[in-house]
């Protein structure tokens, strides 16, 4: 299918794009900045510049489906009158414009999957909430009702409409964990308020699978709950998160402190929504991660995690002969795709961006098209914390479908040598092995910097990278590298 995605450069949008590409769909992204989006979405996505309604009509041309994820983040900033208007316009007004454009498109898309949120229900205590439960009359509830009503306007034009009500999304590189993990890893985490409120959550992989299914399965109409089938309280969530990363959840955040920091938005943080996806399950959707332990095991367990060790025996390399490494990072990822297909994806340096968290994503400086061969240089800009730095890569070795090595000539590291290996498996999948020999900057202080700053940052980047690769090519059923 030809599918238009709005909000494609966001946390969920980038993951959805990778999932759609896995099934061979042609993805067109409606974006505000095509140049920035090219760095975030890679070489396989067609970009359509956002603009007025006429530009949106042109972007819809030839698309059979629309997955609408665009909208300002509810969790950012205090809910002043101006901020509420921004939130409303980014959801309701934008969806109204999208539906008007769909009505004008020729031919029209057959389906619109328009995101909604569990904020539809408001604060409901221990009440079990299914898709048919009544909405709330607070700001979020009213906005979600208007948001869904705007999307349903497409039904008058013969378009199937599905409005998944999305819970808190768990994944690397964004969502609720991006805010919570630094706090919990510092040993400062704990429940919000009393912790007794129900916490509707969903693993990122399950969410993009549900969105993909809703776009392609004609049975999906109206609201469906995009939350895991086993809800937990915020206290249970906090304890499970802390345990999964080897910490304790001992410091609850008082509701008054949240109110002071966030204003009215704090009410959404401590709202209780015991949401159960009754209709989603009745449609036969299978959650890969139905329980919180399963989700956290996938996110923080042994599979795909990078491992660090002293760099005692470095490979024979002209680069490493000149720049002695101190640390080696190793990671293995198994995907359900042939090695030639996986290597072809990596053969496009433009795809580096979609495998990198937004907070560290590189922008390519070298003019396109990019040619990869031994000795070729590519220049990037990237962020290291708040600082933007330049990175120049040279390809030291290039063996198609087997392996390649890139090294840093200029950048934040004193040494960086990265080997990528692609090994075919008898079952048709691919085992990818990454080996990085590096030395942090700052000379003798480097070892301290490595432990405090470099390893945690590299861990986040490589965990996100493994997540992206699995979304693009599928997780191997065995889930191991044996």
Coordinates of C-alpha atoms in Angstrom, one line a residue:
X1 CA 0.0 0.0 0.0
X2 CA 0.9 3.7 -0.4
X3 CA 0.5 5.1 3.1
X4 CA 0.8 8.8 4.2
X5 CA 2.0 9.2 7.8
X6 CA 1.7 12.5 9.7
X7 CA 3.9 12.9 12.8
X8 CA 6.4 10.6 11.1
X9 CA 9.5 12.2 12.7
X10 CA 8.2 11.7 16.3
X11 CA 9.0 8.8 18.7
X12 CA 6.1 6.6 17.6
X13 CA 6.1 7.8 14.0
X14 CA 9.7 6.8 13.3
X15 CA 9.1 3.3 14.7
X16 CA 5.9 3.0 12.6
X17 CA 7.8 4.0 9.5
X18 CA 10.2 1.2 10.1
X19 CA 7.4 -1.3 10.7
X20 CA 5.6 -0.3 7.5
X21 CA 8.7 -0.6 5.4
X22 CA 9.2 -4.1 6.7
X23 CA 6.0 -5.2 5.0
X24 CA 6.9 -3.5 1.8
X25 CA 4.6 -0.5 2.0
X26 CA 5.5 2.7 0.3
X27 CA 5.7 5.4 3.0
X28 CA 5.1 9.0 2.3
X29 CA 5.8 11.3 5.3
X30 CA 4.1 14.7 5.6
X31 CA 6.8 16.8 7.3
X32 CA 7.5 20.4 8.2
X33 CA 11.2 20.3 7.3
X34 CA 12.1 17.8 4.5
X35 CA 15.8 18.4 5.1
X36 CA 15.6 17.6 8.8
X37 CA 13.2 14.7 8.1
X38 CA 15.6 13.2 5.6
X39 CA 18.1 12.8 8.4
X40 CA 15.5 11.4 10.8
X41 CA 13.7 9.0 8.4
X42 CA 16.4 7.6 6.1
X43 CA 16.6 6.8 2.4
X44 CA 13.5 4.7 2.0
X45 CA 10.8 7.3 2.8
X46 CA 9.2 9.7 0.4
X47 CA 8.9 13.2 1.9
X48 CA 6.0 15.7 1.3
X49 CA 6.5 19.2 2.6
X50 CA 3.7 20.3 5.0
X51 CA 1.8 23.5 4.1
X52 CA -1.7 24.6 3.5
X53 CA -4.7 22.4 2.7
X54 CA -3.8 22.4 -1.0
X55 CA -0.4 21.0 -0.2
X56 CA -2.0 18.3 1.9
X57 CA -4.3 17.3 -1.0
X58 CA -1.2 16.9 -3.1
X59 CA 0.5 14.8 -0.4
X60 CA -2.6 12.5 -0.3
X61 CA -2.5 11.9 -4.1
X62 CA -2.1 8.2 -4.7
X63 CA -2.2 7.2 -1.0
X64 CA -4.5 4.3 -0.1
X65 CA -4.2 4.9 3.7
X66 CA -3.4 7.6 6.1
X67 CA -2.0 7.1 9.6
X68 CA -2.4 10.4 11.5
X69 CA 0.0 10.8 14.5
X70 CA 0.7 14.5 14.4
X71 CA 0.2 16.6 17.5
X72 CA 2.0 18.7 20.1
X73 CA 3.1 16.7 23.2
X74 CA 0.6 16.9 26.1
X75 CA 3.4 16.4 28.7
X76 CA 5.5 19.4 27.6
X77 CA 5.0 22.7 29.4
X78 CA 2.3 24.1 31.7
X79 CA -1.2 24.2 30.5
X80 CA -1.7 27.9 30.1
X81 CA -4.6 29.1 27.9
X82 CA -2.1 29.6 25.0
X83 CA -0.7 26.1 25.5
X84 CA -4.2 24.5 25.5
X85 CA -5.0 26.3 22.3
X86 CA -1.8 24.9 20.7
X87 CA -2.7 21.4 21.9
X88 CA -6.2 21.7 20.6
X89 CA -5.2 23.1 17.2
X90 CA -2.4 20.5 16.7
X91 CA -5.0 17.7 17.1
X92 CA -8.5 18.9 16.4
X93 CA -7.9 21.7 13.9
X94 CA -5.2 19.7 12.1
X95 CA -7.5 16.6 11.9
X96 CA -10.3 18.8 10.5
X97 CA -8.0 20.1 7.8
X98 CA -6.8 16.5 7.0
X99 CA -10.4 15.4 6.6
X100 CA -11.2 18.3 4.3
X101 CA -8.1 17.4 2.2
X102 CA -9.2 13.7 2.1
X103 CA -12.6 14.9 0.7
X104 CA -10.8 16.8 -2.1
X105 CA -8.3 14.1 -2.9
X106 CA -8.9 12.0 -6.1
X107 CA -8.9 9.2 -5.6
X108 CA -9.4 9.3 -1.9
X109 CA -7.6 7.1 0.6
X110 CA -9.7 4.1 1.7
X111 CA -8.8 4.3 5.4
X112 CA -7.8 6.9 8.1
X113 CA -6.2 5.7 11.3
X114 CA -6.2 8.7 13.5
X115 CA -4.5 8.6 16.9
X116 CA -6.4 9.4 20.1
X117 CA -5.5 8.9 23.7
X118 CA -6.6 7.2 27.0
X119 CA -7.0 10.8 28.3
X120 CA -10.5 10.4 26.7
X121 CA -11.6 8.8 30.0
X122 CA -10.2 11.2 32.6
X123 CA -9.6 10.2 36.2
X124 CA -11.8 7.1 36.9
X125 CA -10.3 5.4 39.9
X126 CA -10.7 1.7 39.9
X127 CA -13.4 1.6 37.3
X128 CA -12.6 -0.8 34.5
X129 CA -12.7 1.1 31.2
X130 CA -13.4 -0.5 27.8
X131 CA -13.9 1.2 24.5
X132 CA -17.5 1.8 25.2
X133 CA -16.9 3.7 28.5
X134 CA -18.2 7.2 28.7
X135 CA -15.7 10.1 28.2
X136 CA -14.6 12.7 30.7
X137 CA -15.6 16.3 30.6
X138 CA -12.2 17.7 31.5
X139 CA -9.8 19.3 29.1
X140 CA -8.2 16.1 27.8
X141 CA -11.4 14.3 27.7
X142 CA -13.1 17.1 25.7
X143 CA -10.1 17.4 23.4
X144 CA -10.1 13.6 22.7
X145 CA -13.8 13.6 21.9
X146 CA -13.4 16.5 19.5
X147 CA -10.3 14.9 18.0
X148 CA -12.1 11.6 17.3
X149 CA -15.2 13.4 16.0
X150 CA -13.1 15.3 13.5
X151 CA -11.6 12.1 12.2
X152 CA -15.0 10.4 11.9
X153 CA -15.9 13.2 9.5
X154 CA -14.0 11.2 6.8
X155 CA -16.7 8.5 7.1
X156 CA -19.1 10.8 5.2
X157 CA -16.7 10.5 2.2
X158 CA -16.6 6.7 2.2
X159 CA -13.4 6.4 4.3
X160 CA -13.0 3.7 7.0
X161 CA -11.9 5.4 10.2
X162 CA -10.2 3.9 13.2
X163 CA -9.3 5.9 16.3
X164 CA -6.8 4.0 18.6
X165 CA -6.8 5.4 22.1
X166 CA -3.1 5.2 23.0
X167 CA -1.7 4.7 26.5
X168 CA 1.8 5.5 27.8
X169 CA 4.3 4.1 25.3
X170 CA 7.4 2.1 26.5
X171 CA 10.4 2.0 24.2
X172 CA 13.9 3.3 23.8
X173 CA 14.5 6.9 22.7
X174 CA 11.3 8.6 23.6
X175 CA 7.9 8.3 25.4
X176 CA 7.5 8.0 29.1
X177 CA 10.8 6.1 29.6
X178 CA 12.9 9.0 28.2
X179 CA 11.7 11.1 31.1
X180 CA 11.8 8.5 33.8
X181 CA 15.0 6.5 33.1
X182 CA 17.5 9.3 34.0
X183 CA 15.7 9.8 37.3
X184 CA 15.4 6.1 38.1
X185 CA 19.0 5.3 37.1
X186 CA 20.1 8.0 39.5
X187 CA 18.3 6.2 42.3
X188 CA 15.7 9.0 42.6
X189 CA 12.7 7.3 41.1
X190 CA 9.4 6.5 42.8
X191 CA 5.6 6.5 42.2
X192 CA 3.7 9.7 41.3
X193 CA 1.4 10.9 44.1
X194 CA -0.1 8.0 46.0
X195 CA 0.9 5.4 43.3
X196 CA -2.5 3.8 43.6
X197 CA -3.7 5.2 40.2
X198 CA -3.9 2.8 37.3
X199 CA -1.2 3.3 34.7
X200 CA -2.3 2.3 31.1
X201 CA 0.8 1.4 29.1
X202 CA 1.8 -0.4 25.8
X203 CA 5.1 -1.6 24.4
X204 CA 6.2 0.4 21.3
X205 CA 6.4 -2.8 19.2
X206 CA 2.8 -3.7 20.1
X207 CA 1.6 -0.2 19.3
X208 CA 3.1 0.0 15.8
X209 CA 1.9 -3.5 15.1
X210 CA -1.7 -2.4 16.1
X211 CA -1.5 0.8 14.0
X212 CA -0.3 -1.3 11.0
X213 CA -3.1 -3.8 11.5
X214 CA -5.7 -1.1 11.8
X215 CA -4.5 0.4 8.5
X216 CA -4.7 -3.0 6.6
X217 CA -7.6 -4.9 8.3
X218 CA -11.1 -3.7 7.3
X219 CA -12.6 -4.9 10.6
X220 CA -10.9 -2.1 12.5
X221 CA -13.4 0.8 12.8
X222 CA -14.1 3.3 15.5
X223 CA -12.2 3.3 18.8
X224 CA -9.9 0.6 19.8
X225 CA -7.8 0.7 23.0
X226 CA -4.0 0.7 22.4
X227 CA -3.0 -0.5 25.8
X228 CA -1.6 -3.7 27.2
X229 CA -4.3 -6.2 28.4
X230 CA -2.8 -6.3 32.0
X231 CA -2.9 -2.9 33.5
X232 CA -0.8 -2.0 36.6
X233 CA -0.8 0.7 39.2
X234 CA 1.7 3.5 39.1
X235 CA 3.4 2.0 42.2
X236 CA 3.7 -1.4 40.6
X237 CA 5.1 0.2 37.4
X238 CA 7.6 2.2 39.4
X239 CA 8.8 -0.8 41.4
X240 CA 9.1 -3.0 38.2
X241 CA 11.0 -0.3 36.4
X242 CA 13.4 0.2 39.2
X243 CA 14.0 -3.5 39.6
X244 CA 14.6 -4.0 35.9
X245 CA 17.5 -1.6 36.0
X246 CA 18.9 -2.6 39.4
X247 CA 17.6 0.3 41.4
X248 CA 15.0 1.0 44.2
X249 CA 11.8 3.1 43.8
X250 CA 12.0 4.8 47.2
X251 CA 11.2 8.4 46.5
X252 CA 7.5 9.1 45.7
X253 CA 6.7 12.4 44.1
X254 CA 4.0 14.3 46.1
X255 CA 1.0 15.4 44.1
X256 CA 1.5 19.0 45.4
X257 CA 5.0 19.0 44.0
X258 CA 3.7 17.9 40.6
X259 CA 1.0 20.6 40.7
X260 CA 3.6 23.3 41.5
X261 CA 5.8 22.1 38.6
X262 CA 3.2 21.3 36.0
X263 CA 0.1 23.2 37.0
X264 CA -3.1 21.7 35.6
X265 CA -1.1 19.3 33.5
X266 CA -0.2 17.4 36.7
X267 CA -3.8 16.1 36.9
X268 CA -3.2 14.1 33.8
X269 CA 0.0 12.6 35.3
X270 CA -1.8 11.2 38.3
X271 CA -5.1 10.3 36.6
X272 CA -6.2 6.7 37.1
X273 CA -7.3 4.8 34.0
X274 CA -7.8 1.1 34.4
X275 CA -8.1 0.6 30.6
X276 CA -8.7 -2.9 29.2
X277 CA -8.6 -3.4 25.4
X278 CA -11.7 -5.5 25.2
X279 CA -12.5 -4.7 21.5
X280 CA -8.9 -4.9 20.5
X281 CA -8.7 -8.4 21.9
X282 CA -12.1 -9.3 20.4
X283 CA -10.7 -8.5 17.0
X284 CA -8.0 -11.1 17.5
X285 CA -5.0 -8.8 18.1
X286 CA -2.1 -10.6 19.7
X287 CA 0.1 -8.6 22.1
X288 CA 3.7 -9.6 21.9
X289 CA 4.2 -8.0 25.3
X290 CA 1.0 -8.4 27.3
X291 CA 2.6 -8.1 30.7
X292 CA 4.9 -5.5 32.2
X293 CA 7.6 -8.1 33.1
X294 CA 7.7 -9.2 29.5
X295 CA 8.0 -5.6 28.3
X296 CA 10.8 -4.7 30.7
X297 CA 12.6 -8.0 30.0
X298 CA 12.6 -7.1 26.3
X299 CA 13.7 -3.5 26.9
X300 CA 16.3 -4.1 29.7
X301 CA 17.1 -7.8 29.5
X302 CA 20.1 -9.5 28.0
X303 CA 19.1 -9.6 24.4
X304 CA 20.5 -6.8 22.2
X305 CA 22.2 -5.1 25.1
X306 CA 25.7 -3.7 24.4
X307 CA 28.5 -5.1 26.6
X308 CA 31.7 -3.2 27.5
X309 CA 35.1 -4.6 28.3
X310 CA 38.8 -3.4 28.3
X311 CA 40.3 -3.3 24.8
X312 CA 43.2 -5.7 25.5
X313 CA 43.6 -7.3 22.0
X314 CA 42.6 -4.9 19.3
X315 CA 42.3 -6.1 15.7
X316 CA 45.0 -5.6 13.1
X317 CA 44.1 -2.2 11.6
X318 CA 46.1 0.7 10.2
X319 CA 43.8 3.0 12.1
X320 CA 44.1 1.2 15.5
X321 CA 47.9 1.0 15.0
X322 CA 47.9 4.8 15.2
X323 CA 45.2 5.3 17.8
X324 CA 45.2 2.9 20.8
X325 CA 41.7 2.1 22.1
X326 CA 40.9 1.6 25.8
X327 CA 37.4 0.0 25.6
X328 CA 35.5 -2.5 23.4
X329 CA 31.8 -2.5 22.9
X330 CA 30.0 -5.6 21.6
X331 CA 26.4 -6.1 20.6
X332 CA 24.6 -8.9 18.7
X333 CA 21.2 -8.7 17.2
X334 CA 19.2 -11.4 15.4
X335 CA 16.6 -10.4 12.8
X336 CA 14.2 -12.3 10.6
X337 CA 15.5 -11.2 7.2
X338 CA 18.3 -12.4 4.8
X339 CA 21.7 -10.9 5.3
X340 CA 21.7 -9.4 1.8
X341 CA 18.6 -7.3 2.6
X342 CA 20.0 -6.2 5.9
X343 CA 23.3 -5.2 4.5
X344 CA 21.6 -3.3 1.7
X345 CA 19.8 -1.2 4.3
X346 CA 23.2 -0.4 6.0
X347 CA 24.8 0.3 2.6
X348 CA 22.8 3.6 2.6
X349 CA 24.6 6.0 5.1
X350 CA 21.3 8.1 5.0
X351 CA 19.7 5.3 7.1
X352 CA 22.0 6.1 10.0
X353 CA 19.6 8.7 11.2
X354 CA 16.5 6.5 11.6
X355 CA 18.6 4.1 13.7
X356 CA 19.7 6.9 16.1
X357 CA 17.7 8.6 18.9
X358 CA 16.4 12.1 18.0
X359 CA 18.5 13.5 20.9
X360 CA 21.7 12.4 19.2
X361 CA 20.7 12.1 15.6
X362 CA 23.3 13.0 13.0
X363 CA 22.7 15.3 10.1
X364 CA 24.7 14.5 6.9
X365 CA 26.9 17.4 5.6
X366 CA 28.4 15.6 2.6
X367 CA 26.4 16.3 -0.6
X368 CA 24.2 13.4 -1.8
X369 CA 24.3 10.9 -3.4
X370 CA 26.6 9.2 -0.9
X371 CA 29.0 6.7 -2.3
X372 CA 30.4 4.0 0.0
X373 CA 33.8 2.4 -0.8
X374 CA 37.1 2.0 1.0
X375 CA 38.7 5.3 1.7
X376 CA 35.5 7.3 1.2
X377 CA 34.8 10.1 3.7
X378 CA 31.4 11.3 5.0
X379 CA 30.9 14.3 7.2
X380 CA 28.2 14.6 9.8
X381 CA 27.1 17.0 12.5
X382 CA 25.8 15.4 15.8
X383 CA 24.9 16.4 19.3
X384 CA 26.9 15.3 22.3
X385 CA 24.7 16.5 25.1
X386 CA 24.0 20.2 24.4
X387 CA 27.0 20.6 22.2
X388 CA 27.0 20.1 18.4
X389 CA 30.2 18.5 17.0
X390 CA 31.5 17.5 13.6
X391 CA 32.2 13.8 12.8
X392 CA 34.1 12.6 9.8
X393 CA 33.8 8.9 9.0
X394 CA 36.2 7.0 6.7
X395 CA 35.3 3.5 5.4
X396 CA 38.4 1.4 6.1
X397 CA 36.9 -1.9 4.8
X398 CA 33.8 -2.7 2.7
X399 CA 32.9 -6.3 1.9
X400 CA 29.3 -6.4 0.5
X401 CA 26.9 -8.7 2.3
X402 CA 29.5 -9.7 4.8
X403 CA 31.0 -6.8 6.8
X404 CA 32.4 -3.2 6.8
X405 CA 34.4 -1.0 9.0
X406 CA 34.1 2.7 9.6
X407 CA 36.5 4.8 11.6
X408 CA 36.2 8.3 13.0
X409 CA 38.8 10.7 11.6
X410 CA 37.4 13.8 13.3
X411 CA 34.9 13.9 16.2
X412 CA 34.5 13.6 19.9
X413 CA 36.5 10.4 20.4
X414 CA 40.2 10.0 20.6
X415 CA 39.7 6.7 18.7
X416 CA 36.6 5.0 17.2
X417 CA 36.8 1.8 15.1
X418 CA 33.5 0.1 14.3
X419 CA 33.1 -3.2 12.6
X420 CA 29.7 -4.4 11.4
X421 CA 29.3 -8.1 10.5
X422 CA 26.3 -9.8 8.8
X423 CA 26.2 -13.6 9.2
X424 CA 23.4 -15.6 7.5
X425 CA 21.6 -18.1 9.6
X426 CA 20.3 -21.5 8.5
X427 CA 16.8 -20.4 9.2
X428 CA 17.0 -17.5 6.8
X429 CA 17.6 -14.8 9.4
X430 CA 20.7 -12.7 10.0
X431 CA 22.9 -12.4 13.0
X432 CA 24.4 -8.9 13.2
X433 CA 27.5 -8.4 15.3
X434 CA 28.8 -4.9 16.1
X435 CA 32.3 -4.4 17.6
X436 CA 33.5 -0.9 18.5
X437 CA 37.0 -0.2 19.8
X438 CA 37.2 3.3 21.2
X439 CA 39.0 5.7 23.5
X440 CA 37.2 8.5 25.1
X441 CA 38.6 12.0 25.0
X442 CA 40.2 14.0 27.8
X443 CA 43.4 11.9 28.2
X444 CA 43.9 10.5 31.7
X445 CA 40.4 11.8 32.8
X446 CA 39.0 9.6 30.0
X447 CA 38.4 6.5 32.1
X448 CA 36.2 8.5 34.5
X449 CA 34.4 10.2 31.7
X450 CA 33.9 6.7 30.1
X451 CA 32.2 5.3 33.2
X452 CA 30.1 8.4 34.0
X453 CA 29.1 9.7 30.6
X454 CA 30.4 7.8 27.6
X455 CA 29.1 4.3 28.3
X456 CA 25.6 5.3 29.4
X457 CA 25.3 7.4 26.2
X458 CA 26.6 4.6 24.0
X459 CA 24.3 2.1 25.7
X460 CA 21.2 4.3 25.0
X461 CA 22.3 4.7 21.3
X462 CA 23.0 1.1 20.7
X463 CA 19.8 -0.1 22.5
X464 CA 17.8 2.3 20.3
X465 CA 19.6 1.0 17.2
X466 CA 18.8 -2.6 18.0
X467 CA 15.1 -1.6 18.5
X468 CA 15.0 0.1 15.1
X469 CA 16.6 -2.8 13.3
X470 CA 14.1 -5.2 14.9
X471 CA 11.3 -3.0 13.8
X472 CA 12.6 -2.7 10.3
X473 CA 13.4 -6.5 9.7
X474 CA 11.4 -8.3 12.4
X475 CA 12.4 -10.1 15.5
X476 CA 13.7 -13.6 15.1
X477 CA 11.3 -16.1 16.7
X478 CA 14.0 -17.8 18.7
X479 CA 15.1 -14.4 20.0
X480 CA 18.7 -15.6 20.6
X481 CA 22.1 -15.8 18.9
X482 CA 22.8 -19.5 19.4

